[in-house]
Coordinates of C-alpha atoms in Angstrom, one line a residue:
M1 CA -59.5 0.5 182.9
L2 CA -59.9 -3.2 181.7
L3 CA -59.6 -7.2 183.9
A4 CA -56.2 -8.8 182.8
Q5 CA -57.0 -10.9 179.7
K6 CA -54.9 -13.6 180.9
E7 CA -57.1 -16.8 182.0
E8 CA -56.1 -18.9 184.8
E9 CA -56.6 -22.8 185.2
S10 CA -59.3 -23.2 187.8
S11 CA -59.8 -26.0 190.1
G12 CA -63.8 -27.2 189.4
T13 CA -66.3 -26.8 191.4
K14 CA -69.5 -27.7 190.6
S15 CA -71.4 -25.3 188.6
R16 CA -75.1 -23.8 189.9
L17 CA -76.9 -23.9 186.1
G18 CA -76.7 -27.6 185.3
S19 CA -78.1 -30.3 186.3
A20 CA -75.8 -33.2 187.3
S21 CA -75.5 -34.4 183.2
A22 CA -74.1 -31.1 182.6
L23 CA -71.1 -31.1 185.0
P24 CA -69.2 -32.1 182.5
A25 CA -69.4 -28.7 180.6
G26 CA -69.5 -26.5 183.5
A27 CA -67.6 -25.3 186.5
L28 CA -66.9 -23.1 188.8
A29 CA -63.5 -22.0 191.0
D30 CA -62.3 -21.6 194.4
P31 CA -59.8 -19.0 194.4
A32 CA -60.1 -19.4 197.8
L33 CA -59.1 -23.7 197.7
G34 CA -55.9 -21.9 196.0
M35 CA -54.8 -20.2 198.8
E36 CA -54.5 -23.3 200.6
R37 CA -52.2 -24.7 198.7
G38 CA -49.9 -21.6 198.3
E39 CA -50.4 -20.8 195.4
Q40 CA -49.8 -16.9 194.0
Y41 CA -53.0 -14.0 196.0
R42 CA -56.3 -14.3 193.7
N43 CA -58.9 -11.4 194.7
P44 CA -61.1 -12.9 197.5
T45 CA -64.1 -12.3 195.7
E46 CA -63.3 -13.2 192.3
V47 CA -65.4 -16.3 190.4
Q48 CA -64.5 -18.2 187.6
M49 CA -66.7 -20.4 185.2
S50 CA -65.5 -22.6 181.9
Q51 CA -69.1 -23.7 179.4
L52 CA -68.4 -26.8 177.3
V53 CA -71.1 -25.2 174.1
L54 CA -73.7 -27.9 173.4
P55 CA -75.9 -28.0 170.6
C56 CA -78.7 -27.0 173.6
H57 CA -76.9 -23.8 173.6
T58 CA -76.5 -22.8 170.2
N59 CA -78.6 -21.1 167.2
H60 CA -79.7 -22.4 163.7
R61 CA -75.4 -21.5 162.8
G62 CA -74.8 -24.3 165.7
E63 CA -73.1 -20.6 167.2
L64 CA -73.7 -19.8 170.9
S65 CA -77.0 -18.2 171.9
I66 CA -75.9 -14.5 173.0
G67 CA -79.2 -15.3 175.3
Q68 CA -76.9 -18.5 176.6
L69 CA -74.3 -16.1 177.7
L70 CA -75.6 -13.4 178.3
K71 CA -77.5 -16.5 181.7
W72 CA -73.5 -17.3 182.4
I73 CA -72.3 -13.9 183.0
D74 CA -74.8 -12.5 185.1
T75 CA -74.5 -16.0 187.0
T76 CA -70.7 -15.2 187.5
A77 CA -70.9 -11.3 188.4
C78 CA -73.9 -12.3 190.3
L79 CA -72.1 -15.5 192.0
S80 CA -69.3 -13.0 192.7
A81 CA -70.8 -10.1 194.0
E82 CA -72.4 -12.1 196.7
R83 CA -69.0 -13.8 197.8
H84 CA -68.2 -10.2 198.5
A85 CA -71.8 -9.6 200.3
G86 CA -72.3 -12.5 202.3
C87 CA -76.3 -11.0 200.9
P88 CA -78.6 -12.4 198.0
C89 CA -77.7 -9.7 195.0
V90 CA -80.1 -8.6 192.8
T91 CA -78.4 -7.3 189.4
A92 CA -79.2 -3.3 189.1
S93 CA -78.0 -3.0 185.5
V94 CA -75.4 -4.3 182.9
D95 CA -73.0 -1.7 181.1
D96 CA -72.7 -1.7 177.0
I97 CA -71.4 -5.2 175.8
Y98 CA -69.5 -4.8 172.4
F99 CA -69.3 -8.8 171.1
E100 CA -66.3 -8.7 169.2
H101 CA -66.5 -12.8 168.1
T102 CA -68.8 -15.3 167.8
I103 CA -67.9 -18.6 169.6
S104 CA -69.0 -22.1 168.2
V105 CA -70.8 -26.1 169.2
G106 CA -67.1 -27.8 171.4
Q107 CA -65.8 -24.5 172.0
V108 CA -65.5 -23.8 176.3
V109 CA -66.5 -20.7 177.1
N110 CA -64.0 -19.6 180.1
I111 CA -65.4 -16.3 182.2
K112 CA -63.1 -14.3 185.2
A113 CA -65.5 -12.2 187.6
K114 CA -65.0 -9.6 190.6
V115 CA -66.1 -6.7 192.5
N116 CA -64.2 -3.6 191.5
R117 CA -65.1 -1.3 193.9
A118 CA -67.5 -1.5 196.9
F119 CA -70.4 1.9 196.9
N120 CA -72.5 2.4 200.2
S121 CA -75.1 -1.0 199.0
S122 CA -74.4 -1.3 195.6
M123 CA -71.4 -2.6 193.7
E124 CA -69.6 -3.0 190.3
V125 CA -68.3 -6.3 189.2
G126 CA -66.2 -6.9 186.3
I127 CA -66.0 -9.1 184.0
Q128 CA -64.3 -11.1 181.4
V129 CA -65.6 -13.3 178.1
S130 CA -63.0 -15.4 175.9
Y131 CA -63.1 -19.2 175.2
E132 CA -60.6 -21.1 173.8
D133 CA -60.6 -24.1 171.1
L134 CA -59.8 -27.3 172.9
C135 CA -57.8 -28.8 169.5
S136 CA -55.4 -25.5 168.5
G137 CA -55.2 -24.5 172.6
K138 CA -56.0 -21.4 171.0
Q139 CA -58.3 -18.3 173.3
W140 CA -60.0 -15.6 172.2
N141 CA -61.4 -12.2 173.9
V142 CA -65.5 -12.7 172.9
C143 CA -66.5 -8.8 174.7
K144 CA -65.8 -7.8 178.4
A145 CA -68.8 -5.6 181.0
Y146 CA -69.1 -3.9 184.1
A147 CA -72.5 -4.5 186.1
T148 CA -74.2 -3.5 189.0
F149 CA -75.3 -4.9 192.0
V150 CA -77.8 -4.9 194.7
A151 CA -76.6 -6.2 198.1
Q152 CA -80.2 -7.2 199.6
G153 CA -80.8 -7.4 203.6
K154 CA -83.6 -9.9 204.7
A155 CA -85.2 -7.2 206.8
T156 CA -84.3 -3.7 205.6
G157 CA -84.4 -4.5 202.2
K158 CA -80.8 -2.8 201.3
M159 CA -77.4 -3.0 203.2
K160 CA -75.5 -1.7 203.2
L161 CA -71.6 -3.1 202.0
K162 CA -68.1 -3.4 203.6
P163 CA -65.3 -1.6 201.8
L164 CA -62.8 -3.4 199.4
A165 CA -59.7 -3.3 200.0
P166 CA -57.4 -3.3 196.1
Q167 CA -54.0 -5.2 196.7
T168 CA -52.8 -5.2 193.6
E169 CA -51.8 -2.7 190.3
E170 CA -55.2 -3.6 188.4
E171 CA -58.1 -3.1 191.4
K172 CA -56.1 -0.5 192.5
M173 CA -57.4 1.1 189.0
E174 CA -59.5 -0.9 188.7
Y175 CA -61.4 0.9 192.4
S176 CA -60.2 4.4 191.1
I177 CA -62.0 4.2 188.4
A178 CA -65.0 2.2 189.1
A179 CA -66.4 5.4 191.0
E180 CA -65.7 8.1 187.1
R181 CA -68.0 4.5 186.3
R182 CA -70.9 4.9 188.4
R183 CA -70.5 8.6 187.7
M184 CA -70.7 8.4 183.9
R185 CA -73.9 6.0 184.2
L186 CA -75.5 8.2 185.7
A187 CA -75.3 10.9 183.8
H188 CA -76.2 9.2 180.8
T189 CA -80.0 9.8 180.5
D190 CA -79.3 13.6 180.1
T191 CA -75.9 13.0 178.4
L192 CA -79.7 12.0 175.8
K193 CA -81.2 15.0 176.9
D194 CA -78.7 17.2 175.8
L195 CA -77.4 15.7 172.5
L196 CA -81.6 15.3 171.1
T197 CA -82.6 18.8 172.7
N198 CA -78.8 20.8 171.5
S199 CA -78.1 18.8 168.3
T200 CA -80.6 18.2 165.3
M201 CA -81.3 14.3 164.2
P202 CA -81.5 13.6 161.0
T203 CA -85.5 12.3 160.0
E204 CA -84.6 10.3 157.3
R205 CA -81.5 8.6 156.6
E206 CA -79.8 8.1 152.6
N207 CA -80.9 5.5 150.5
G208 CA -76.8 4.2 150.3
D209 CA -76.5 0.9 148.6
C210 CA -80.7 0.1 149.3
N211 CA -83.8 1.5 148.4
T212 CA -86.1 -0.8 150.1
V213 CA -88.1 0.5 152.8
V214 CA -89.9 -1.1 156.1
P215 CA -92.4 0.8 157.8
A216 CA -90.9 -0.3 161.6
E217 CA -95.5 -1.5 163.0
K218 CA -94.0 -4.8 160.3
T219 CA -91.0 -5.0 162.4
R220 CA -92.6 -5.4 166.4
V221 CA -93.0 -8.7 168.1
E222 CA -94.6 -9.0 171.3
S223 CA -94.3 -12.2 172.9
V224 CA -95.6 -13.1 176.6
E225 CA -93.4 -15.0 179.1
L226 CA -94.9 -17.5 182.1
V227 CA -91.8 -17.3 184.8
L228 CA -91.8 -20.9 186.5
P229 CA -89.7 -21.8 188.8
P230 CA -86.7 -22.9 186.9
H231 CA -86.9 -19.1 185.8
A232 CA -86.7 -17.7 189.0
N233 CA -83.0 -17.0 191.2
H234 CA -81.5 -18.9 194.2
Q235 CA -84.0 -16.1 195.7
G236 CA -87.5 -16.4 194.3
N237 CA -86.9 -13.4 192.0
T238 CA -86.5 -13.9 188.4
F239 CA -82.7 -15.1 187.1
G240 CA -81.5 -11.7 185.6
G241 CA -80.2 -13.5 183.0
Q242 CA -83.3 -15.4 181.2
I243 CA -85.1 -11.7 181.1
M244 CA -81.8 -11.3 179.6
A245 CA -81.9 -13.5 177.2
W246 CA -85.9 -13.3 176.6
M247 CA -84.7 -9.8 175.4
E248 CA -82.5 -11.0 172.9
N249 CA -84.2 -13.4 171.3
V250 CA -87.0 -11.9 170.4
A251 CA -84.5 -8.1 170.1
T252 CA -83.5 -11.3 166.9
I253 CA -87.1 -11.7 165.5
A254 CA -87.6 -8.4 165.5
A255 CA -84.2 -7.6 163.5
S256 CA -85.2 -10.5 160.8
R257 CA -88.4 -9.5 160.4
L258 CA -86.6 -6.1 159.3
C259 CA -83.8 -7.8 156.6
H260 CA -85.3 -11.5 156.2
A261 CA -82.3 -12.5 157.1
H262 CA -80.3 -14.0 160.1
P263 CA -79.5 -11.2 162.4
T264 CA -75.8 -11.2 164.0
L265 CA -75.8 -8.7 167.4
K266 CA -73.4 -7.0 167.7
T267 CA -73.3 -4.3 171.1
I268 CA -75.8 -4.7 174.2
E269 CA -76.9 -1.0 175.6
M270 CA -77.3 -1.0 179.4
F271 CA -79.9 -2.6 180.7
H272 CA -81.1 -1.5 183.7
F273 CA -83.5 -3.7 185.6
R274 CA -86.2 -1.5 187.4
G275 CA -87.4 -3.7 189.8
P276 CA -88.1 -7.6 190.1
S277 CA -90.4 -10.2 189.4
Q278 CA -91.2 -13.6 190.5
V279 CA -92.5 -17.3 190.1
G280 CA -96.0 -16.6 189.1
D281 CA -95.9 -12.9 187.0
R282 CA -96.5 -12.8 183.4
L283 CA -93.5 -10.5 181.3
L284 CA -94.2 -9.2 178.1
L285 CA -92.1 -8.2 176.0
K286 CA -92.1 -5.5 173.5
A287 CA -89.8 -5.3 170.6
I288 CA -89.6 -3.1 167.3
V289 CA -86.3 -1.4 165.0
N290 CA -86.2 1.8 165.6
N291 CA -83.7 2.8 163.0
A292 CA -81.9 1.4 160.7
F293 CA -78.7 3.1 159.8
K294 CA -76.6 1.6 156.7
N295 CA -75.2 -1.6 157.7
S296 CA -76.8 -1.9 161.5
M297 CA -79.8 -1.1 162.9
E298 CA -80.7 -0.7 166.5
V299 CA -84.0 -2.5 168.0
G300 CA -85.5 -1.4 171.7
V301 CA -87.5 -4.1 174.0
C302 CA -89.4 -3.3 177.0
V303 CA -89.8 -5.7 179.7
V304 CA -93.9 -5.3 181.0
A305 CA -94.6 -7.8 184.2
Y306 CA -98.2 -8.6 185.1
R307 CA -99.5 -11.1 187.1
Q308 CA -103.9 -12.4 186.3
E309 CA -105.0 -9.3 185.1
M310 CA -102.2 -7.0 183.4
E311 CA -104.0 -3.4 184.0
V312 CA -104.2 -3.4 187.3
S313 CA -100.6 -4.9 188.8
R314 CA -98.8 -4.3 184.9
R315 CA -95.5 -2.9 186.3
H316 CA -92.1 -2.2 183.7
I317 CA -89.3 -3.8 184.8
N318 CA -86.2 -3.7 182.5
S319 CA -86.0 -2.2 178.8
A320 CA -82.6 -2.2 176.7
F321 CA -81.4 -1.3 172.7
M322 CA -79.3 -3.2 171.2
T323 CA -77.7 -3.9 167.5
F324 CA -77.6 -5.8 165.1
V325 CA -75.8 -6.9 161.2
V326 CA -76.0 -9.0 159.0
L327 CA -73.0 -11.0 157.8
D328 CA -72.5 -12.1 153.9
Q329 CA -70.0 -14.9 153.8
E330 CA -67.0 -13.0 153.6
G331 CA -68.4 -11.7 156.6
Q332 CA -68.9 -8.6 156.5
P333 CA -72.0 -6.3 157.5
S334 CA -74.2 -6.3 154.7
A335 CA -76.8 -3.4 153.4
I336 CA -79.9 -2.6 155.6
P337 CA -83.3 -1.7 154.2
M338 CA -84.3 1.6 155.9
V339 CA -87.0 2.3 158.6
K340 CA -89.8 3.5 158.2
P341 CA -90.6 5.4 161.8
E342 CA -94.6 5.8 162.7
A343 CA -95.7 8.9 163.8
G344 CA -95.5 10.1 167.3
D345 CA -94.0 8.0 169.3
G346 CA -91.9 6.2 166.8
E347 CA -90.7 9.0 165.3
R348 CA -89.2 9.6 169.1
R349 CA -87.1 6.5 169.0
Y350 CA -86.1 7.1 166.0
R351 CA -84.2 10.6 166.6
E352 CA -83.4 8.8 169.7
A353 CA -81.6 5.8 168.1
S354 CA -79.9 8.5 166.5
A355 CA -78.7 9.8 169.8
R356 CA -78.0 7.3 171.0
K357 CA -75.2 6.3 167.5
K358 CA -74.0 8.9 168.3
I359 CA -73.0 7.9 172.2
R360 CA -71.7 4.4 171.3
L361 CA -69.9 5.8 168.9
D362 CA -68.5 8.8 171.6
R363 CA -67.9 5.7 174.2
K364 CA -66.0 3.9 172.4
Y365 CA -63.8 5.6 170.5
I366 CA -63.4 8.1 173.5
I367 CA -63.4 5.5 176.2
S368 CA -62.5 1.7 175.3
C369 CA -59.6 2.7 173.1
E370 CA -56.3 1.8 174.4
Q371 CA -54.8 4.9 175.9
T372 CA -52.1 5.5 172.7
K373 CA -54.4 4.9 169.2
V374 CA -56.9 7.3 171.4
P375 CA -55.5 11.2 169.3
L376 CA -54.4 13.7 172.2
S377 CA -56.0 16.6 171.2
V378 CA -59.6 15.2 170.9
P379 CA -62.3 17.9 169.3
W380 CA -64.5 18.6 172.7
D381 CA -68.5 19.2 172.1
Q382 CA -71.1 19.1 174.7
T383 CA -72.6 16.1 173.1
N384 CA -68.9 14.1 174.0
K385 CA -68.1 16.4 177.3
V386 CA -69.3 13.1 179.9
Y387 CA -67.0 10.6 178.6
L388 CA -63.9 12.9 177.8
S389 CA -64.3 13.9 180.8
Y390 CA -64.4 10.6 181.9
N391 CA -61.5 9.4 180.4
N392 CA -59.8 12.7 181.5
V393 CA -59.6 11.4 184.5
S394 CA -59.7 7.7 184.2
A395 CA -56.2 8.1 182.3
L396 CA -54.7 9.8 185.7
K397 CA -56.2 7.1 188.8
T398 CA -54.5 4.7 185.8
L399 CA -51.7 5.8 185.5
V400 CA -51.4 7.3 189.9
A401 CA -53.3 3.2 190.6
K402 CA -49.4 1.9 188.4
T403 CA -46.6 0.4 191.2
N404 CA -43.4 0.8 189.6
W405 CA -42.5 4.2 189.9
V406 CA -38.5 5.1 190.9
L407 CA -37.7 7.8 193.1
A408 CA -35.3 10.0 191.1
T409 CA -34.4 12.1 193.9
E410 CA -35.5 14.0 196.1
I411 CA -33.9 17.4 197.5
D412 CA -36.1 18.6 200.7
K413 CA -38.5 16.1 201.2
V414 CA -39.2 17.6 197.7
R415 CA -39.3 14.1 195.5
M416 CA -39.2 12.6 192.2
Y417 CA -39.8 9.6 191.1
T418 CA -40.2 7.7 187.1
L419 CA -42.1 5.6 185.4
E420 CA -41.0 4.6 181.8
E421 CA -43.2 2.1 180.0
D422 CA -43.5 1.2 177.1
K423 CA -42.4 4.5 174.9
Y424 CA -43.6 7.1 177.6
L425 CA -42.5 8.4 180.3
S426 CA -44.5 9.5 183.2
F427 CA -42.8 11.6 186.4
R428 CA -44.5 12.1 189.4
I429 CA -43.2 15.3 191.6
E430 CA -44.7 15.1 195.2
M431 CA -44.6 17.0 199.1
S432 CA -46.5 17.8 201.6
V433 CA -47.8 21.0 202.5
C434 CA -49.6 22.4 206.0
I435 CA -52.5 23.1 204.4
D436 CA -56.3 21.3 204.4
A437 CA -56.9 18.8 201.7
T438 CA -59.7 21.3 200.5
Q439 CA -58.2 24.6 199.7
A440 CA -55.2 23.1 197.8
F441 CA -57.7 21.4 195.3
F442 CA -59.6 24.5 194.7
L443 CA -56.1 26.5 194.1
L444 CA -54.6 24.0 192.4
S445 CA -58.0 23.0 189.4
D446 CA -57.7 26.8 188.9
L447 CA -55.3 27.2 186.0
R448 CA -56.3 31.1 186.3
Q449 CA -53.5 31.5 188.9
R450 CA -51.1 28.2 187.9
H451 CA -49.2 31.9 186.4
E452 CA -48.2 32.9 189.9
W453 CA -46.1 29.1 191.1
D454 CA -45.5 27.7 187.9
R455 CA -42.5 30.4 185.4
H456 CA -43.6 27.7 182.5
Y457 CA -47.2 29.0 182.6
A458 CA -47.0 32.8 181.0
S459 CA -51.3 33.1 181.6
A460 CA -54.3 30.5 181.0
E461 CA -57.9 32.0 180.1
L462 CA -60.8 30.9 181.0
V463 CA -62.4 29.5 177.2
Q464 CA -65.8 27.3 179.1
Q465 CA -66.7 26.5 182.6
V466 CA -68.5 23.5 180.9
D467 CA -70.1 22.4 184.8
E468 CA -69.2 22.6 188.1
D469 CA -65.9 19.9 187.5
D470 CA -65.1 21.0 184.4
M471 CA -63.4 23.3 182.5
I472 CA -62.1 25.0 179.4
Y473 CA -58.7 27.0 179.5
H474 CA -56.8 29.0 176.7
V475 CA -52.9 28.1 178.3
L476 CA -50.1 30.8 177.1
S477 CA -46.6 29.2 177.2
Q478 CA -43.1 30.0 178.0
T479 CA -41.6 27.3 176.5
V480 CA -40.8 28.6 173.7
S481 CA -40.9 25.5 170.8
Q482 CA -38.2 24.3 167.9
E483 CA -39.6 26.8 165.5
N484 CA -38.9 29.0 168.0
K485 CA -42.5 30.0 169.0
P486 CA -44.2 30.4 172.3
Q487 CA -46.4 27.1 172.8
D488 CA -50.1 27.2 173.7
F489 CA -52.8 25.3 174.6
V490 CA -56.4 24.3 174.6
I491 CA -56.8 22.1 177.8
L492 CA -60.2 20.9 179.7
A493 CA -59.5 20.8 183.5
S494 CA -61.5 17.4 185.3
R495 CA -62.4 17.4 188.9
R496 CA -63.3 15.0 191.4
K497 CA -64.2 14.7 194.8
P498 CA -63.0 12.1 196.7
C499 CA -65.8 9.5 196.5
D500 CA -65.4 7.6 200.1
E501 CA -62.9 7.8 203.2
G502 CA -58.9 7.6 202.5
D503 CA -60.3 8.8 198.8
P504 CA -58.1 12.0 197.0
Y505 CA -59.4 14.7 195.7
V506 CA -58.1 15.0 191.9
V507 CA -57.6 17.0 189.4
A508 CA -57.1 16.3 186.0
F509 CA -55.4 17.7 182.7
R510 CA -56.1 16.6 178.6
S511 CA -55.6 18.3 175.9
V512 CA -58.7 19.4 173.3
T513 CA -59.5 20.3 170.8
L514 CA -62.6 23.9 170.4
P515 CA -63.1 25.1 167.1
T516 CA -63.6 29.3 169.3
R517 CA -59.8 28.2 169.7
P518 CA -58.0 27.3 166.9
P519 CA -53.8 26.7 166.5
N520 CA -52.7 31.1 166.1
P521 CA -49.9 31.2 163.7
E522 CA -48.2 33.2 166.4
Y523 CA -47.9 30.6 168.6
T524 CA -47.3 26.5 168.8
R525 CA -49.9 24.7 169.3
G526 CA -48.7 21.8 172.0
E527 CA -50.7 18.7 173.4
T528 CA -50.7 17.2 176.8
M529 CA -52.1 13.8 177.6
C530 CA -52.8 13.1 180.7
S531 CA -51.5 15.0 184.0
G532 CA -52.9 16.5 187.2
F533 CA -53.2 16.3 191.0
C534 CA -53.7 13.7 193.8
I535 CA -54.2 15.5 196.8
W536 CA -54.3 13.0 200.1
Q537 CA -56.3 14.4 203.8
E538 CA -52.5 13.5 206.1
T539 CA -53.6 14.7 209.0
A540 CA -55.1 17.6 210.7
E541 CA -52.6 19.8 209.3
L542 CA -50.5 18.3 206.7
T543 CA -52.1 17.8 203.0
K544 CA -49.4 15.2 200.6
V545 CA -49.8 17.4 196.8
S546 CA -48.7 14.7 194.3
Y547 CA -47.9 15.9 190.1
Y548 CA -48.6 13.6 187.3
N549 CA -47.5 13.5 183.8
Q550 CA -46.6 11.4 181.2
A551 CA -44.6 13.7 179.2
A552 CA -44.8 15.0 176.3
P553 CA -42.3 15.1 173.6
G554 CA -41.6 18.6 174.7
Y555 CA -41.4 17.6 178.5
L556 CA -38.6 15.0 177.9
A557 CA -35.3 17.6 178.0
Y558 CA -37.4 19.2 181.1
V559 CA -37.7 15.4 182.9
T560 CA -34.4 14.0 182.3
T561 CA -32.1 17.1 182.9
N562 CA -34.0 17.1 186.2
I563 CA -33.6 13.1 186.0
A564 CA -30.0 13.5 185.5
G565 CA -29.3 16.2 188.5
L566 CA -27.9 18.7 185.9
S567 CA -31.2 20.7 186.9
S568 CA -33.2 21.9 190.2
D569 CA -36.1 23.5 188.4
F570 CA -38.7 21.4 189.4
Y571 CA -37.4 21.5 192.9
V572 CA -37.8 25.6 192.5
T573 CA -40.8 25.2 191.1
F574 CA -43.0 23.3 193.3
K575 CA -40.9 25.3 196.4
A576 CA -43.1 27.9 194.7
C577 CA -46.2 26.1 194.5
E578 CA -46.4 25.3 198.3
R579 CA -45.4 29.4 199.6
F580 CA -48.7 29.8 197.1
L581 CA -50.5 28.0 198.8
Q582 CA -49.5 28.8 201.3
K583 CA -50.1 32.6 200.5
N584 CA -53.9 31.9 199.4
K585 CA -55.0 29.5 202.2
D586 CA -56.3 31.8 203.8
E587 CA -58.5 34.0 200.9
I588 CA -60.0 30.2 199.8
T589 CA -61.0 29.0 202.6
V590 CA -63.3 32.9 202.9
G591 CA -64.6 31.8 199.6
L592 CA -65.6 28.1 200.8
Q593 CA -67.2 29.3 203.3
N594 CA -69.4 31.8 201.3
L595 CA -70.6 28.9 198.8

């Protein structure tokens, strides 16, 4: 999921940010120059920027202003988007950003951006930010971000983008998972609404270590900025990075009014640009502390643009939510005073802030953690269903994108591949079947039928139909555990139809826990980390079916026995799968026609 963290040396060209006097402080790298010299492959959309942090870029503590960093991030990402599109691009949104370190005067900020995937008129750009100390030569990661840009045609506005052709393993992985991130962005508003509807959000905070209560109204900030030519980008619209910097400024003031200290920005939740503004616009920026938790506070910021007459031309162009902490002398978060929300909208914002904190924790725990740090069976509930589904599908897509698969054995065109990586052994079984890919997709995604071809399955019960694409099953296995008891599983099945031509149908499986299906003493509760099917339409008649499994300890004996040639169980199982698909394809066709 993450962009490569290894920094590459860049060949410098003049930065678009600074004047001639600022040239030593920043440079943009052009990968085409390296290709001409015969260097190794680099993504043609990749843009690198390096900036020396000067006093004019910093706050009162001598640390790089987050607003300035956002300007550099947005510029680098925009140049990458325009390199692919070949036309002007505008920022549509920026996903959550978690800041891991602060940056001091004299250190160098390195930003790398590249297009991960192009959709119709929008594209996702991945951004990696690090900094280096010139004296020690050490480097640290600062943050990662994903931004969405829209290509702007001259006459028709939005224009259709050319498809991206990923080349490396990392590019293929990012390309595939970009569709999942896009799906999650579109579901974000509904996720928040569902959480507020189905959960009881706290109306007040426990006192904890701080007894001070501050009315939210005392933290309110309003500031007007006049958009001048230096604030506009090369298209004449207000530079998105400039708007983000102004938003960070008013949010910091609001946070300071609550804690009467200098707060540190830790997280920005998705910037969403609703519309452009131009030179001559007045931007009214409003900020207020929505809620204060024990060691952090959320500040909401909105931006309204207008011309001379505010009531006539007023339009909401941006919103964001920022989380601040106050660090003590040891760098640890201090207690934050409590907030008393205003009646009406203030109480609504207070409850929504609690819901957003829950969502942020779910996203960080389920999505941002490395795969090895996430427990095999994560508790499932309505509030984290979107992120568990994302994690389920993206984990499988990451496994599929790996390039170092090794053919272990082949029997009658049924092939078994293995992948050894760290402490995990994964396997892939592949065959071609005379069936339509859509038919295979629906047949293989229903675990209630799997016992018909997989002898390891005794039965499967559909416990919960989460939505059209996600189901939870309770599976009883024929496999006997070391305790000499049969195994059972609670499995989340997430399925996806192709996003673009050439994409596979995907059916992903992972273990979850449900309160309604606690472990039964008659069974040994098993777990699956990452498994599932990818299904490609090869020709009009043939479909390639690939099954992937990141083997849990219970499967290792099965895998190694087949690899060593001591068993052909995988062949028998998947030949049975082929017969099952052939037998049921006409029945599923009738079912699909009736949908």
